[in-house]
Amino acid sequence: METVLLSDSDIDLEKAAEFIKNGDIVGIPTETVYGLGADASNEEAVRRVFEAKGRPADNPLIVHLADFSQAVSFTQFIPPLAYKLAEHFCPGPLTMVLPKNDRIPMITSGGLDTVGIRVPSHPVMHRIIELSGRPIAAPSANTSGYPSPTSAEHVMRDMYGKISAVVDGGNSEFGVESTVIAIEGDSSVRILRPGCVTKEMLSELCSEVIIDRAILHELEAGQKAASPGMKYKHYSPKANIIMVEGELESFIAYVGANNGKSVYSLIFDKDADRFPYRYMTYGNSSSEQAHLIFQRLRELDDAGAERVYVRAPETDGVGLAVYNRLIRAAGFEVIRI
Ligand code: AMP
Ligand code: MG
């Protein structure tokens, strides 16, 4: 199959919507990362999404809608807190896990009786949902396990020949996937995957915001994941990623003692002047780091890095999302110095 590269012109977005209506798959820009869009209600289309990504069948797909009011058509029940959160965060990078109805096939929800619902703010994604008139399942458009794509080029590299088209909408604004939450009781939520809607932001509207243990810790054998995606090795480039927590001085000393051919460090912009070894930088603020992290992990592979020492990000605000992606890319290998 030839994969066509589409622009964000009206004509091309209509083509993208036609593909979706026909049960084909299209790489679509969103404000978080690029997604592999398919009609969430079409079992065959969804099956081919799992196949293109090489994604385990029990890892559910998030369903994207043009407006939160459409969620009633795909769920059994929407708690009042979900409406309140939707008022503040939809459209935007928040996914709410809700009890699904029969219009969402089991294959889409990975066999669960719930469905993750999100209303994306990116105008291209929004327009394609509207033009197709379908709920769009859109997992990150990477090969399963590899860093998520934040540009059309990344999607082309992972998916060329496997999907019908990719729409180029420039680089993803946020750079990490949506915050996934489950609602617990009348006023609490549990964060299953951190993103750019932060714990601090949710806390203004909820009595309690629980951070699921799987976000920062490896699941123990036999433990059930609240978010199935958390079970799998994820976000990993070919290079061996090692997260190092500590001050810059000790980081420099550590890398010096463990340096070698094909060893890189991923450091903050502000460290660069003082850093004597081979490096790439990934911003200073947590938002900059989120925006750059997946792109840098891919660039490290392109550069031939075999081992990468990463300066650990902060864990508050958006930093928790960056830390979560890195600790998983590192297979939970963290060195504290
Ligand atoms: P991705 O499609 O790559 O953005 O990953 C989607 C993430 O959302 C995975 O970690 C899934 O496990 C999680 N997710 C999607 N739907 C559900 C659901 N119904 N219940 C729990 N987690 C979900
Ligand atoms: Mg993903």
Short mmCIF file of C-alpha atoms and ligand atoms in Angstrom, two decimals:
data_model
loop_
_atom_site.label_atom_id
_atom_site.label_comp_id
_atom_site.label_asym_id
_atom_site.label_seq_id
_atom_site.Cartn_x
_atom_site.Cartn_y
_atom_site.Cartn_z
CA MET A 1 0.00 0.00 0.00
CA GLU A 2 1.24 3.49 -0.80
CA THR A 3 0.80 5.95 2.07
CA VAL A 4 -0.11 9.41 0.77
CA LEU A 5 1.01 12.56 2.55
CA LEU A 6 -1.88 15.01 2.85
CA SER A 7 -1.80 18.69 3.81
CA ASP A 8 -4.24 20.42 6.14
CA SER A 9 -6.13 22.03 3.22
CA ASP A 10 -9.93 21.62 3.08
CA ILE A 11 -9.70 19.25 0.12
CA ASP A 12 -7.14 17.04 1.82
CA LEU A 13 -9.09 16.92 5.09
CA GLU A 14 -12.11 15.76 3.11
CA LYS A 15 -9.94 13.00 1.61
CA ALA A 16 -8.80 12.01 5.10
CA ALA A 17 -12.43 11.86 6.30
CA GLU A 18 -13.35 9.70 3.28
CA PHE A 19 -10.60 7.23 4.17
CA ILE A 20 -11.97 7.02 7.74
CA LYS A 21 -15.54 6.51 6.48
CA ASN A 22 -14.28 3.70 4.21
CA GLY A 23 -12.71 1.89 7.14
CA ASP A 24 -9.16 2.94 6.25
CA ILE A 25 -6.50 4.30 8.60
CA VAL A 26 -5.05 7.83 8.57
CA GLY A 27 -2.23 9.37 10.61
CA ILE A 28 -3.71 12.56 12.11
CA PRO A 29 -2.08 15.44 14.03
CA THR A 30 -3.49 16.22 17.46
CA GLU A 31 -2.37 18.67 20.13
CA THR A 32 -0.80 15.80 22.12
CA VAL A 33 0.96 13.48 19.62
CA TYR A 34 0.02 12.12 16.17
CA GLY A 35 -2.74 9.49 16.23
CA LEU A 36 -3.61 6.55 13.97
CA GLY A 37 -7.21 7.46 13.21
CA ALA A 38 -9.87 4.89 12.32
CA ASP A 39 -13.64 4.58 12.72
CA ALA A 40 -13.97 3.38 16.33
CA SER A 41 -17.30 1.68 15.56
CA ASN A 42 -15.86 -0.35 12.64
CA GLU A 43 -14.39 -3.59 14.00
CA GLU A 44 -12.38 -4.39 10.88
CA ALA A 45 -10.83 -0.90 10.78
CA VAL A 46 -9.92 -1.15 14.46
CA ARG A 47 -8.43 -4.60 13.96
CA ARG A 48 -6.14 -3.15 11.31
CA VAL A 49 -5.04 -0.36 13.67
CA PHE A 50 -3.86 -2.96 16.19
CA GLU A 51 -2.10 -4.78 13.37
CA ALA A 52 -0.35 -1.67 11.96
CA LYS A 53 0.98 -0.75 15.40
CA GLY A 54 1.73 -4.29 16.52
CA ARG A 55 -0.31 -3.38 19.61
CA PRO A 56 -1.37 -6.05 22.14
CA ALA A 57 -5.12 -6.73 21.75
CA ASP A 58 -5.87 -5.95 25.42
CA ASN A 59 -4.52 -2.39 25.23
CA PRO A 60 -7.64 -0.25 24.61
CA LEU A 61 -7.94 2.61 22.11
CA ILE A 62 -9.12 6.08 23.11
CA VAL A 63 -12.21 7.29 21.24
CA HIS A 64 -12.12 10.89 20.01
CA LEU A 65 -15.28 12.98 19.61
CA ALA A 66 -15.90 16.47 18.21
CA ASP A 67 -17.81 17.57 21.31
CA PHE A 68 -18.26 16.09 24.79
CA SER A 69 -22.06 16.19 24.34
CA GLN A 70 -21.63 13.24 21.90
CA ALA A 71 -20.29 11.04 24.72
CA VAL A 72 -23.88 10.08 25.67
CA SER A 73 -24.12 8.13 22.40
CA PHE A 74 -21.24 5.82 23.32
CA THR A 75 -21.53 5.43 27.09
CA GLN A 76 -24.03 3.99 29.57
CA PHE A 77 -23.69 6.68 32.15
CA ILE A 78 -21.83 9.96 32.59
CA PRO A 79 -21.25 11.04 36.19
CA PRO A 80 -21.78 14.74 37.05
CA LEU A 81 -18.04 15.13 37.79
CA ALA A 82 -17.26 14.12 34.18
CA TYR A 83 -19.46 16.96 32.90
CA LYS A 84 -17.77 19.38 35.28
CA LEU A 85 -14.30 18.29 34.11
CA ALA A 86 -15.41 18.45 30.48
CA GLU A 87 -16.48 22.07 30.95
CA HIS A 88 -12.94 22.95 31.98
CA PHE A 89 -10.78 20.60 29.91
CA CYS A 90 -12.70 19.70 26.73
CA PRO A 91 -11.55 20.24 24.11
CA GLY A 92 -8.05 19.40 25.30
CA PRO A 93 -5.60 16.71 26.43
CA LEU A 94 -7.87 14.90 28.94
CA THR A 95 -9.25 11.36 28.46
CA MET A 96 -12.03 10.17 30.77
CA VAL A 97 -12.67 6.45 31.22
CA LEU A 98 -16.45 5.86 31.26
CA PRO A 99 -18.73 2.78 31.06
CA LYS A 100 -19.17 2.04 27.34
CA ASN A 101 -22.29 0.97 25.47
CA ASP A 102 -22.66 -1.43 22.50
CA ARG A 103 -21.82 1.20 19.90
CA ILE A 104 -18.18 0.80 20.93
CA PRO A 105 -17.08 -2.72 19.95
CA MET A 106 -15.11 -4.82 22.44
CA ILE A 107 -12.11 -4.84 20.12
CA THR A 108 -11.86 -1.03 20.48
CA SER A 109 -11.95 -1.19 24.28
CA GLY A 110 -9.45 -4.05 24.44
CA GLY A 111 -12.14 -6.29 25.98
CA LEU A 112 -12.99 -3.83 28.78
CA ASP A 113 -16.52 -2.62 29.50
CA THR A 114 -15.24 0.96 29.68
CA VAL A 115 -14.09 3.40 27.00
CA GLY A 116 -11.65 6.30 27.16
CA ILE A 117 -13.30 9.42 25.69
CA ARG A 118 -11.38 12.50 24.55
CA VAL A 119 -12.31 15.70 22.72
CA PRO A 120 -9.19 16.93 20.91
CA SER A 121 -8.59 20.64 20.42
CA HIS A 122 -6.38 20.38 17.33
CA PRO A 123 -8.34 21.98 14.46
CA VAL A 124 -7.25 19.28 11.96
CA MET A 125 -8.33 16.37 14.16
CA HIS A 126 -11.51 18.22 15.07
CA ARG A 127 -12.37 18.84 11.42
CA ILE A 128 -11.73 15.22 10.40
CA ILE A 129 -14.04 13.95 13.17
CA GLU A 130 -16.74 16.36 12.02
CA LEU A 131 -16.37 15.58 8.30
CA SER A 132 -16.36 11.81 8.87
CA GLY A 133 -19.25 11.90 11.33
CA ARG A 134 -17.61 8.97 13.15
CA PRO A 135 -16.12 8.45 16.60
CA ILE A 136 -12.40 8.17 15.86
CA ALA A 137 -10.18 5.67 17.63
CA ALA A 138 -6.68 7.13 17.56
CA PRO A 139 -3.86 5.51 19.47
CA SER A 140 -0.46 7.15 19.17
CA ALA A 141 0.75 6.56 15.59
CA ASN A 142 4.02 4.83 16.54
CA THR A 143 5.01 1.21 16.25
CA SER A 144 4.03 -0.28 19.61
CA GLY A 145 6.80 0.13 22.18
CA TYR A 146 8.66 2.85 20.25
CA PRO A 147 8.58 6.61 21.16
CA SER A 148 5.33 8.34 20.16
CA PRO A 149 5.34 10.46 16.98
CA THR A 150 5.20 14.24 17.19
CA SER A 151 5.55 15.02 13.48
CA ALA A 152 4.13 13.71 10.20
CA GLU A 153 7.63 12.52 9.32
CA HIS A 154 7.76 10.31 12.43
CA VAL A 155 4.44 8.73 11.39
CA MET A 156 5.66 8.20 7.83
CA ARG A 157 8.76 6.46 9.14
CA ASP A 158 6.80 4.09 11.40
CA MET A 159 3.71 3.50 9.25
CA TYR A 160 4.66 3.88 5.57
CA GLY A 161 2.99 1.09 3.58
CA LYS A 162 0.69 0.13 6.47
CA ILE A 163 -1.88 2.96 6.40
CA SER A 164 -3.66 4.97 3.68
CA ALA A 165 -2.48 8.49 4.49
CA VAL A 166 -0.81 10.88 6.92
CA VAL A 167 -2.05 14.45 7.37
CA ASP A 168 0.79 16.90 8.01
CA GLY A 169 -0.27 19.39 10.67
CA GLY A 170 3.19 20.42 11.88
CA ASN A 171 4.80 19.46 15.17
CA SER A 172 2.56 18.43 18.08
CA GLU A 173 2.08 21.26 20.56
CA PHE A 174 2.12 19.36 23.87
CA GLY A 175 4.30 16.43 22.75
CA VAL A 176 3.05 13.83 25.26
CA GLU A 177 -0.19 11.87 25.17
CA SER A 178 -3.36 12.89 27.01
CA THR A 179 -3.93 12.59 30.75
CA VAL A 180 -6.08 9.48 31.28
CA ILE A 181 -8.35 9.50 34.34
CA ALA A 182 -10.92 7.21 35.92
CA ILE A 183 -13.65 8.77 38.06
CA GLU A 184 -13.92 7.35 41.57
CA GLY A 185 -16.99 8.20 43.64
CA ASP A 186 -18.69 11.59 43.43
CA SER A 187 -15.71 13.87 43.49
CA SER A 188 -12.40 11.96 43.15
CA VAL A 189 -10.35 10.90 40.18
CA ARG A 190 -7.45 8.54 39.64
CA ILE A 191 -4.78 9.49 37.11
CA LEU A 192 -3.97 6.37 35.06
CA ARG A 193 -1.57 8.15 32.73
CA PRO A 194 -0.17 11.66 33.40
CA GLY A 195 -0.28 14.30 30.70
CA CYS A 196 -0.62 18.05 30.26
CA VAL A 197 -3.82 18.26 32.31
CA THR A 198 -1.94 17.99 35.59
CA LYS A 199 -2.73 16.72 39.06
CA GLU A 200 -2.61 20.33 40.24
CA MET A 201 -5.20 21.41 37.62
CA LEU A 202 -7.54 18.50 38.45
CA SER A 203 -7.20 19.18 42.19
CA GLU A 204 -8.97 22.52 41.74
CA LEU A 205 -12.12 20.64 40.71
CA CYS A 206 -11.87 17.32 42.58
CA SER A 207 -11.78 16.53 46.30
CA GLU A 208 -9.03 13.97 45.74
CA VAL A 209 -6.67 13.20 42.85
CA ILE A 210 -4.94 9.83 43.21
CA ILE A 211 -1.84 9.08 41.17
CA ASP A 212 -2.06 5.44 40.17
CA ARG A 213 0.92 3.47 41.44
CA ALA A 214 1.74 2.17 37.94
CA ILE A 215 2.72 5.70 36.84
CA LEU A 216 5.96 5.67 38.81
CA HIS A 217 6.43 2.01 39.74
CA GLU A 218 6.86 -1.19 37.82
CA LEU A 219 3.86 -3.51 38.14
CA GLU A 220 4.60 -6.49 40.32
CA ALA A 221 4.06 -9.99 38.90
CA GLY A 222 0.36 -10.86 38.82
CA GLN A 223 -0.74 -7.28 39.60
CA LYS A 224 -3.63 -6.04 37.43
CA ALA A 225 -3.10 -2.72 35.60
CA ALA A 226 -5.92 -0.15 35.88
CA SER A 227 -4.69 1.11 32.51
CA PRO A 228 -3.61 -1.88 30.42
CA GLY A 229 -1.06 0.21 28.49
CA MET A 230 0.98 0.53 31.69
CA LYS A 231 1.88 -3.18 31.58
CA TYR A 232 3.93 -2.97 28.46
CA LYS A 233 7.45 -1.74 27.77
CA HIS A 234 6.88 1.57 26.09
CA TYR A 235 8.33 4.72 24.59
CA SER A 236 11.71 3.04 24.13
CA PRO A 237 14.18 3.89 21.41
CA LYS A 238 16.77 1.26 20.45
CA ALA A 239 19.29 2.91 22.76
CA ASN A 240 19.45 1.81 26.38
CA ILE A 241 17.99 4.71 28.41
CA ILE A 242 19.19 5.24 31.98
CA MET A 243 17.66 7.94 34.13
CA VAL A 244 20.02 9.65 36.56
CA GLU A 245 18.71 11.68 39.50
CA GLY A 246 21.01 14.19 41.13
CA GLU A 247 22.73 17.56 40.78
CA LEU A 248 24.59 18.51 37.60
CA GLU A 249 28.02 18.17 39.25
CA SER A 250 27.41 14.56 40.26
CA PHE A 251 25.75 13.82 36.91
CA ILE A 252 28.90 15.01 35.09
CA ALA A 253 31.08 12.88 37.36
CA TYR A 254 28.86 9.84 36.85
CA VAL A 255 28.85 10.13 33.07
CA GLY A 256 32.62 10.70 33.10
CA ALA A 257 33.14 7.46 34.98
CA ASN A 258 30.82 5.51 32.66
CA ASN A 259 31.59 7.18 29.35
CA GLY A 260 32.33 5.28 26.17
CA LYS A 261 31.77 5.04 22.46
CA SER A 262 28.12 5.66 21.47
CA VAL A 263 27.27 7.03 24.93
CA TYR A 264 25.12 10.17 24.96
CA SER A 265 23.56 12.26 27.68
CA LEU A 266 20.20 13.96 27.51
CA ILE A 267 20.51 17.10 29.60
CA PHE A 268 18.71 20.41 30.15
CA ASP A 269 19.46 23.42 27.91
CA LYS A 270 20.87 25.29 30.90
CA ASP A 271 23.44 22.51 31.54
CA ALA A 272 24.96 22.65 28.08
CA ASP A 273 27.68 25.27 28.77
CA ARG A 274 29.19 23.19 31.55
CA PHE A 275 28.74 19.72 30.12
CA PRO A 276 31.98 18.17 28.75
CA TYR A 277 30.66 15.00 27.07
CA ARG A 278 28.48 14.13 24.07
CA TYR A 279 24.91 15.31 24.61
CA MET A 280 21.56 16.44 23.34
CA THR A 281 19.29 18.80 25.29
CA TYR A 282 15.57 18.64 25.96
CA GLY A 283 14.59 22.10 27.14
CA ASN A 284 14.42 23.60 30.61
CA SER A 285 10.77 23.90 31.69
CA SER A 286 8.54 20.82 31.98
CA SER A 287 6.41 22.02 29.05
CA GLU A 288 9.48 22.35 26.83
CA GLN A 289 10.64 18.90 27.92
CA ALA A 290 7.23 17.38 27.10
CA HIS A 291 7.29 19.07 23.70
CA LEU A 292 10.76 17.68 22.88
CA ILE A 293 11.11 14.35 24.63
CA PHE A 294 9.85 11.91 22.00
CA GLN A 295 11.59 13.76 19.18
CA ARG A 296 14.89 13.58 21.09
CA LEU A 297 14.51 9.86 21.82
CA ARG A 298 14.12 9.27 18.08
CA GLU A 299 17.05 11.58 17.26
CA LEU A 300 19.27 9.67 19.70
CA ASP A 301 18.59 6.51 17.71
CA ASP A 302 19.33 8.33 14.44
CA ALA A 303 22.63 9.50 15.93
CA GLY A 304 23.59 5.91 16.75
CA ALA A 305 23.43 6.28 20.53
CA GLU A 306 23.63 2.94 22.31
CA ARG A 307 23.48 4.13 25.92
CA VAL A 308 21.87 7.40 27.06
CA TYR A 309 22.10 8.96 30.52
CA VAL A 310 19.14 11.26 31.07
CA ARG A 311 18.98 14.05 33.64
CA ALA A 312 15.76 13.27 35.48
CA PRO A 313 12.98 15.87 35.11
CA GLU A 314 10.92 17.34 37.97
CA THR A 315 7.87 15.31 38.95
CA ASP A 316 5.38 18.12 39.61
CA GLY A 317 2.99 19.64 37.06
CA VAL A 318 3.61 18.52 33.47
CA GLY A 319 6.95 17.13 34.71
CA LEU A 320 5.16 14.02 36.00
CA ALA A 321 4.17 13.14 32.41
CA VAL A 322 7.76 13.59 31.20
CA TYR A 323 9.13 11.58 34.12
CA ASN A 324 6.59 8.78 33.48
CA ARG A 325 7.55 8.48 29.79
CA LEU A 326 11.27 8.49 30.61
CA ILE A 327 11.11 6.00 33.45
CA ARG A 328 9.23 3.62 31.15
CA ALA A 329 11.63 4.24 28.26
CA ALA A 330 14.33 3.35 30.78
CA GLY A 331 12.51 0.15 31.80
CA PHE A 332 12.50 1.63 35.36
CA GLU A 333 16.30 1.84 35.45
CA VAL A 334 16.99 4.86 37.67
CA ILE A 335 20.30 5.75 39.28
CA ARG A 336 20.24 8.10 42.28
CA ILE A 337 23.54 9.86 42.90
P1 AMP B 1 -2.47 5.50 23.30
O1 AMP B 1 -3.63 4.95 22.51
O2 AMP B 1 -1.18 5.08 22.73
O3 AMP B 1 -2.61 6.96 23.56
O4 AMP B 1 -2.62 4.81 24.71
C1 AMP B 1 -3.88 4.85 25.35
C2 AMP B 1 -3.72 4.66 26.83
O5 AMP B 1 -5.00 4.86 27.44
C3 AMP B 1 -3.23 3.28 27.20
O6 AMP B 1 -2.32 3.40 28.28
C4 AMP B 1 -4.51 2.59 27.63
O7 AMP B 1 -4.26 1.57 28.54
C5 AMP B 1 -5.32 3.74 28.24
N1 AMP B 1 -6.76 3.49 28.13
C6 AMP B 1 -7.53 3.62 27.02
N2 AMP B 1 -8.79 3.22 27.27
C7 AMP B 1 -8.82 2.82 28.56
C8 AMP B 1 -9.84 2.27 29.41
N3 AMP B 1 -11.07 2.03 28.96
N4 AMP B 1 -9.49 1.96 30.68
C9 AMP B 1 -8.24 2.19 31.14
N5 AMP B 1 -7.24 2.69 30.39
C10 AMP B 1 -7.52 3.00 29.11
MG MG B 2 0.79 5.01 22.71
#
